[in-house]
Short mmCIF file of C-alpha atoms and ligand atoms in Angstrom, two decimals:
data_model
loop_
_atom_site.label_atom_id
_atom_site.label_comp_id
_atom_site.label_asym_id
_atom_site.label_seq_id
_atom_site.Cartn_x
_atom_site.Cartn_y
_atom_site.Cartn_z
CA MET A 1 15.42 13.40 41.49
CA ILE A 2 15.50 10.59 39.15
CA ASP A 3 12.65 8.97 37.18
CA PHE A 4 13.64 4.93 36.23
CA HIS A 5 9.74 4.15 34.44
CA THR A 6 8.88 6.34 32.40
CA HIS A 7 6.36 5.94 29.71
CA SER A 8 4.92 8.58 26.55
CA ASN A 9 3.38 8.38 23.41
CA ALA A 10 5.37 5.25 21.72
CA SER A 11 3.76 2.79 24.11
CA ASP A 12 0.27 3.92 26.23
CA GLY A 13 1.59 6.93 27.31
CA ALA A 14 0.58 10.86 26.46
CA LEU A 15 3.31 13.16 25.73
CA SER A 16 5.99 12.60 23.00
CA PRO A 17 8.92 11.86 24.04
CA SER A 18 10.25 15.15 23.60
CA GLU A 19 7.49 16.79 25.38
CA LEU A 20 7.90 14.55 28.48
CA LEU A 21 12.03 15.50 28.75
CA ASN A 22 11.65 18.76 28.73
CA ARG A 23 9.29 18.04 31.41
CA ALA A 24 11.78 15.78 33.56
CA ALA A 25 14.14 19.32 32.92
CA ALA A 26 11.35 21.69 34.24
CA ALA A 27 10.95 19.73 37.09
CA GLY A 28 14.92 18.88 37.98
CA ILE A 29 15.55 15.68 37.54
CA LYS A 30 19.02 14.55 36.96
CA ALA A 31 18.43 11.51 34.72
CA LEU A 32 15.61 9.65 32.97
CA ALA A 33 14.34 6.88 31.43
CA LEU A 34 12.05 6.36 29.39
CA THR A 35 10.78 3.07 29.70
CA ASP A 36 8.13 2.51 26.73
CA HIS A 37 6.67 -0.61 26.90
CA ASP A 38 8.51 -3.14 24.76
CA THR A 39 9.45 -0.62 22.10
CA ILE A 40 12.88 1.73 22.62
CA ALA A 41 11.70 3.52 19.12
CA GLY A 42 10.61 7.14 21.30
CA PHE A 43 14.20 6.32 23.20
CA GLU A 44 15.65 6.55 19.91
CA SER A 45 13.76 9.27 18.81
CA VAL A 46 14.79 11.63 21.33
CA SER A 47 18.21 10.56 22.71
CA ASP A 48 20.58 12.46 20.22
CA SER A 49 18.94 16.30 21.69
CA VAL A 50 18.44 15.94 25.48
CA PRO A 51 18.11 19.05 27.07
CA LEU A 52 20.54 20.35 29.36
CA GLY A 53 21.57 19.25 32.73
CA VAL A 54 19.56 15.94 31.84
CA ARG A 55 20.75 12.61 31.33
CA LEU A 56 18.95 9.89 29.86
CA VAL A 57 19.41 6.06 30.26
CA SER A 58 18.79 3.90 27.80
CA GLY A 59 14.88 1.94 29.00
CA VAL A 60 12.59 -0.18 28.02
CA GLU A 61 9.82 -1.85 30.15
CA LEU A 62 9.69 -5.60 28.95
CA SER A 63 6.96 -7.98 28.75
CA CYS A 64 7.55 -11.43 30.21
CA GLN A 65 6.58 -13.99 31.56
CA TRP A 66 7.47 -16.21 34.67
CA GLY A 67 5.13 -19.91 34.82
CA LYS A 68 1.77 -18.55 34.07
CA VAL A 69 2.17 -15.13 35.40
CA GLY A 70 2.51 -11.81 33.46
CA ILE A 71 6.01 -10.13 35.16
CA HIS A 72 7.43 -6.20 33.17
CA ILE A 73 11.43 -5.87 33.53
CA VAL A 74 12.70 -2.95 33.33
CA GLY A 75 15.97 -2.72 31.00
CA LEU A 76 18.16 -0.08 31.58
CA GLY A 77 21.84 1.68 30.01
CA PHE A 78 21.89 -0.91 27.55
CA ASP A 79 23.77 -0.80 23.62
CA PRO A 80 20.76 -0.11 21.78
CA LEU A 81 22.04 -1.47 18.26
CA SER A 82 22.42 -4.76 20.31
CA GLY A 83 21.28 -7.64 18.32
CA GLY A 84 20.39 -9.97 20.88
CA LEU A 85 17.80 -7.11 21.76
CA VAL A 86 16.89 -5.97 18.22
CA GLU A 87 15.42 -9.30 17.73
CA HIS A 88 14.20 -9.63 21.29
CA LEU A 89 11.81 -6.52 19.95
CA SER A 90 10.73 -7.26 16.96
CA VAL A 91 9.83 -11.26 18.92
CA LEU A 92 7.33 -8.72 21.35
CA ASP A 93 6.19 -6.54 17.99
CA LEU A 94 4.30 -9.70 16.39
CA ALA A 95 3.49 -11.10 20.60
CA ARG A 96 1.79 -7.51 20.64
CA LEU A 97 0.55 -8.04 17.65
CA ARG A 98 -0.90 -11.34 17.98
CA ARG A 99 -2.10 -10.41 21.42
CA ALA A 100 -4.46 -7.34 20.09
CA GLU A 101 -6.06 -9.58 17.46
CA MET A 102 -6.97 -12.17 20.73
CA ILE A 103 -8.50 -9.52 22.33
CA ALA A 104 -10.44 -8.28 19.76
CA HIS A 105 -11.88 -11.52 18.86
CA ARG A 106 -12.99 -11.56 22.86
CA LEU A 107 -14.44 -8.18 22.40
CA SER A 108 -16.30 -8.51 19.55
CA GLN A 109 -18.28 -12.13 21.14
CA LYS A 110 -19.17 -9.03 23.56
CA GLY A 111 -21.00 -7.52 21.20
CA MET A 112 -17.63 -4.45 20.90
CA PRO A 113 -16.97 -5.61 16.62
CA GLY A 114 -14.31 -3.43 15.22
CA ALA A 115 -12.14 -3.03 18.13
CA LEU A 116 -8.66 -4.46 16.48
CA GLU A 117 -9.21 -1.55 14.20
CA GLY A 118 -10.37 0.72 16.54
CA ALA A 119 -6.84 0.13 19.11
CA MET A 120 -5.04 0.65 16.23
CA ALA A 121 -6.33 3.31 15.31
CA VAL A 122 -6.05 5.15 18.74
CA ALA A 123 -2.67 3.93 18.84
CA SER A 124 -1.51 5.70 15.45
CA GLY A 125 1.86 3.45 14.88
CA ALA A 126 2.84 3.68 18.62
CA GLN A 127 3.04 -0.22 20.20
CA ILE A 128 -0.10 -1.17 20.72
CA GLY A 129 -1.83 -1.95 24.27
CA ARG A 130 -4.77 -2.48 26.02
CA PRO A 131 -5.19 1.13 26.98
CA HIS A 132 -5.92 1.46 23.53
CA PHE A 133 -8.36 -0.86 23.50
CA ALA A 134 -9.83 1.18 26.72
CA ARG A 135 -9.77 4.53 25.43
CA TRP A 136 -11.10 2.65 22.47
CA MET A 137 -13.98 2.07 24.65
CA VAL A 138 -14.92 4.76 26.65
CA MET A 139 -15.13 6.94 22.89
CA ASN A 140 -17.37 3.82 21.47
CA ASP A 141 -19.94 4.41 24.82
CA HIS A 142 -18.42 0.68 25.73
CA VAL A 143 -18.07 2.13 28.82
CA LYS A 144 -17.91 5.30 30.50
CA THR A 145 -13.95 5.63 31.99
CA GLU A 146 -10.64 3.58 30.90
CA ALA A 147 -10.81 2.42 34.96
CA GLU A 148 -14.17 0.25 33.76
CA ALA A 149 -12.44 -0.86 31.20
CA PHE A 150 -10.12 -2.86 32.21
CA LYS A 151 -12.15 -3.00 36.47
CA ARG A 152 -14.85 -5.23 33.05
CA PHE A 153 -12.69 -6.42 30.14
CA LEU A 154 -9.97 -6.11 30.44
CA GLY A 155 -7.97 -6.31 33.54
CA LYS A 156 -6.17 -9.34 35.41
CA GLY A 157 -7.80 -12.26 34.93
CA LYS A 158 -11.18 -10.61 32.79
CA VAL A 159 -11.89 -11.86 28.49
CA GLY A 160 -8.81 -9.22 27.74
CA ASP A 161 -6.52 -10.33 29.58
CA ILE A 162 -3.63 -12.13 27.12
CA SER A 163 -0.30 -13.68 28.91
CA THR A 164 0.63 -16.57 27.51
CA LEU A 165 2.78 -15.51 24.63
CA TRP A 166 5.34 -13.70 26.67
CA PRO A 167 9.35 -14.62 26.03
CA ASP A 168 10.13 -16.24 29.77
CA LEU A 169 11.94 -14.26 32.45
CA GLN A 170 15.28 -16.03 32.09
CA GLN A 171 15.60 -15.52 28.17
CA THR A 172 14.00 -11.36 29.19
CA VAL A 173 17.40 -10.80 31.49
CA GLY A 174 19.62 -12.30 28.91
CA THR A 175 19.17 -10.24 26.59
CA ILE A 176 19.03 -6.69 28.68
CA ALA A 177 22.25 -8.44 30.32
CA GLU A 178 23.42 -9.14 27.13
CA ALA A 179 23.01 -5.59 25.53
CA GLY A 180 25.28 -4.61 28.70
CA GLY A 181 22.28 -2.83 30.75
CA LEU A 182 20.96 -4.04 33.59
CA ALA A 183 17.42 -5.69 34.46
CA VAL A 184 15.65 -4.73 37.35
CA LEU A 185 12.10 -6.36 38.37
CA ALA A 186 9.41 -4.03 38.10
CA HIS A 187 6.52 -3.09 40.55
CA PRO A 188 7.00 -5.75 42.70
CA LEU A 189 3.91 -6.08 44.37
CA LYS A 190 1.33 -5.14 41.08
CA TYR A 191 1.59 -9.61 40.26
CA ARG A 192 -0.27 -10.29 43.90
CA LEU A 193 2.06 -13.29 44.59
CA THR A 194 2.25 -14.39 48.50
CA ALA A 195 5.53 -13.68 50.28
CA THR A 196 7.32 -16.85 49.30
CA ARG A 197 6.43 -16.44 45.26
CA LEU A 198 7.79 -13.47 45.53
CA ASN A 199 10.86 -15.09 47.29
CA ALA A 200 11.12 -17.72 44.42
CA LEU A 201 10.42 -14.73 42.30
CA CYS A 202 13.47 -12.99 43.01
CA ALA A 203 16.06 -15.67 43.35
CA THR A 204 14.60 -16.28 39.70
CA PHE A 205 15.28 -13.45 38.76
CA VAL A 206 19.11 -13.17 40.22
CA THR A 207 19.85 -16.32 39.07
CA ALA A 208 19.21 -14.88 35.26
CA GLY A 209 21.04 -12.73 36.08
CA GLY A 210 18.55 -9.43 37.82
CA ALA A 211 20.21 -6.62 39.26
CA ALA A 212 17.99 -4.46 40.74
CA ILE A 213 13.64 -4.14 41.77
CA GLU A 214 11.63 -0.60 42.59
CA VAL A 215 11.34 -0.19 45.47
CA ILE A 216 8.99 2.93 44.41
CA ASN A 217 6.63 2.38 41.66
CA GLY A 218 4.21 5.62 41.02
CA HIS A 219 2.27 5.97 45.15
CA PRO A 220 3.48 3.20 47.22
CA GLY A 221 0.99 2.11 49.93
CA PRO A 222 2.40 2.26 53.49
CA GLY A 223 5.09 0.19 53.86
CA GLU A 224 5.61 -1.28 51.34
CA THR A 225 9.23 0.48 50.03
CA GLU A 226 10.36 -0.98 54.10
CA ARG A 227 9.45 -4.39 52.61
CA LEU A 228 10.79 -4.30 49.02
CA MET A 229 13.43 -2.49 50.84
CA SER A 230 14.39 -5.42 52.69
CA LEU A 231 13.59 -7.66 49.91
CA ALA A 232 15.90 -6.13 47.79
CA ARG A 233 18.49 -6.38 50.92
CA ALA A 234 18.04 -10.04 51.03
CA HIS A 235 19.14 -10.75 47.90
CA GLN A 236 21.50 -8.62 47.32
CA LEU A 237 20.00 -6.47 44.61
CA LEU A 238 20.52 -3.07 44.25
CA LEU A 239 17.14 -0.15 43.63
CA SER A 240 15.17 1.43 41.80
CA VAL A 241 12.51 4.38 41.48
CA GLY A 242 10.25 5.75 39.30
CA SER A 243 6.96 7.03 38.32
CA ASP A 244 5.32 4.80 35.49
CA PHE A 245 4.31 8.76 34.72
CA HIS A 246 2.02 8.06 31.74
CA ARG A 247 -0.45 10.86 31.89
CA GLU A 248 -0.88 13.85 34.41
CA GLY A 249 -2.85 12.79 37.05
CA GLU A 250 -3.82 8.57 36.17
CA TYR A 251 -1.89 5.75 36.90
CA GLY A 252 1.29 6.26 37.56
CA ALA A 253 2.83 9.51 39.51
CA GLY A 254 3.91 12.99 38.56
CA LEU A 255 7.45 12.76 37.41
CA GLY A 256 10.46 12.56 39.28
CA VAL A 257 11.36 10.85 42.68
CA ASP A 258 13.50 11.59 45.54
CA THR A 259 16.82 9.02 45.89
CA ALA A 260 17.56 10.84 49.47
CA ARG A 261 16.33 8.62 51.53
CA PHE A 262 18.09 5.15 50.47
CA PRO A 263 21.27 4.42 51.43
CA SER A 264 24.60 5.29 48.92
CA GLY A 265 25.85 2.74 47.48
CA SER A 266 22.23 0.97 47.28
CA GLY A 267 21.05 2.51 44.19
CA ILE A 268 21.53 1.52 40.57
CA TRP A 269 21.42 4.72 39.45
CA GLU A 270 24.89 4.97 40.50
CA ARG A 271 25.52 2.59 38.32
CA VAL A 272 23.95 3.40 35.36
P1 AMP B 1 -0.37 -4.15 28.03
O1 AMP B 1 0.94 -3.29 27.93
O2 AMP B 1 -1.59 -3.77 27.18
O3 AMP B 1 0.00 -5.18 29.31
O4 AMP B 1 -1.39 -3.23 28.71
C1 AMP B 1 -0.89 -3.08 31.50
C2 AMP B 1 -1.05 -1.69 30.62
O5 AMP B 1 -2.44 -1.27 31.68
C3 AMP B 1 -0.54 -0.60 32.05
O6 AMP B 1 0.83 -1.10 31.26
C4 AMP B 1 -1.40 0.38 32.67
O7 AMP B 1 -0.41 1.49 31.61
C5 AMP B 1 -2.85 -0.29 32.07
N1 AMP B 1 -3.14 -0.45 32.74
C6 AMP B 1 -3.15 -1.20 33.37
N2 AMP B 1 -4.47 -1.44 34.84
C7 AMP B 1 -5.01 -0.43 34.48
C8 AMP B 1 -6.25 0.15 35.11
N3 AMP B 1 -6.15 -0.06 36.39
N4 AMP B 1 -6.47 1.07 34.74
C9 AMP B 1 -5.75 2.17 33.37
N5 AMP B 1 -4.63 1.58 32.86
C10 AMP B 1 -4.57 0.07 33.61
MN1 MN B 2 0.94 1.51 30.65
MN1 MN B 3 4.32 -2.24 33.81
MN1 MN B 4 5.61 1.14 33.25
#
């Protein structure tokens, strides 16, 4: 059992980094990466106090863009002190703040004033993201559930979906590689690309220095893992797996993925 895609309350997850590690230890997970959105603050806060039996791999989930498409790249096994990475993360801090201001402005035009202050309070120091806006919208009776907030206001193609200010994919993959890490194309089927475009994305990712693609993210649909494994073979990419755990019973899966089904030598978990 391993898990190379998880979130803590340093971004949009519910558990603190140490609660997450304890849960991973209890679940018998041997190797874990905490991959918060655009921050390594959670990883850094626990990297010196990892429970016995768990190997904590440095991790992050970086927002970037491939043309107009927002893409997530997971970085694994990098040096957290790398100057290039630290600089990249500070650019992302600012991008997330600017985006939050834009989201709040658009929500105020939809009759929801005060969203910036509200979402910042929900985030309480964490890397701010759309889920914090969603929770604030529920708390203020603008919507009934967070799912509804995404469906009507924050999800793909809605007013709060702003994806034009992230660094580009090449630069993002380069930053991870320069920091001595391996770059993983996260949840390749969530971008809803045609097969041709997905192939083009993988080719660009490989050329940029990418190492692996996620063949399991949360609960894959029927045949999805097999489809992604052949995509990995076609582009000579390693495999990565993760729950995308955020909180109990929501969005991602529970912690831990069994890697027994994958051929020996194919997994990034054998390299980091
Ligand atoms: P952001 O990082 O600010 O772009 O927000 C994206 C995050 O929102 C994802 O990582 C998920 O945690 C969450 N998310 C995306 N879509 C949904 C949805 N339909 N319902 C609930 N949460 C979602
Ligand atoms: Mn998330
Ligand atoms: Mn993601
Ligand atoms: Mn994630």
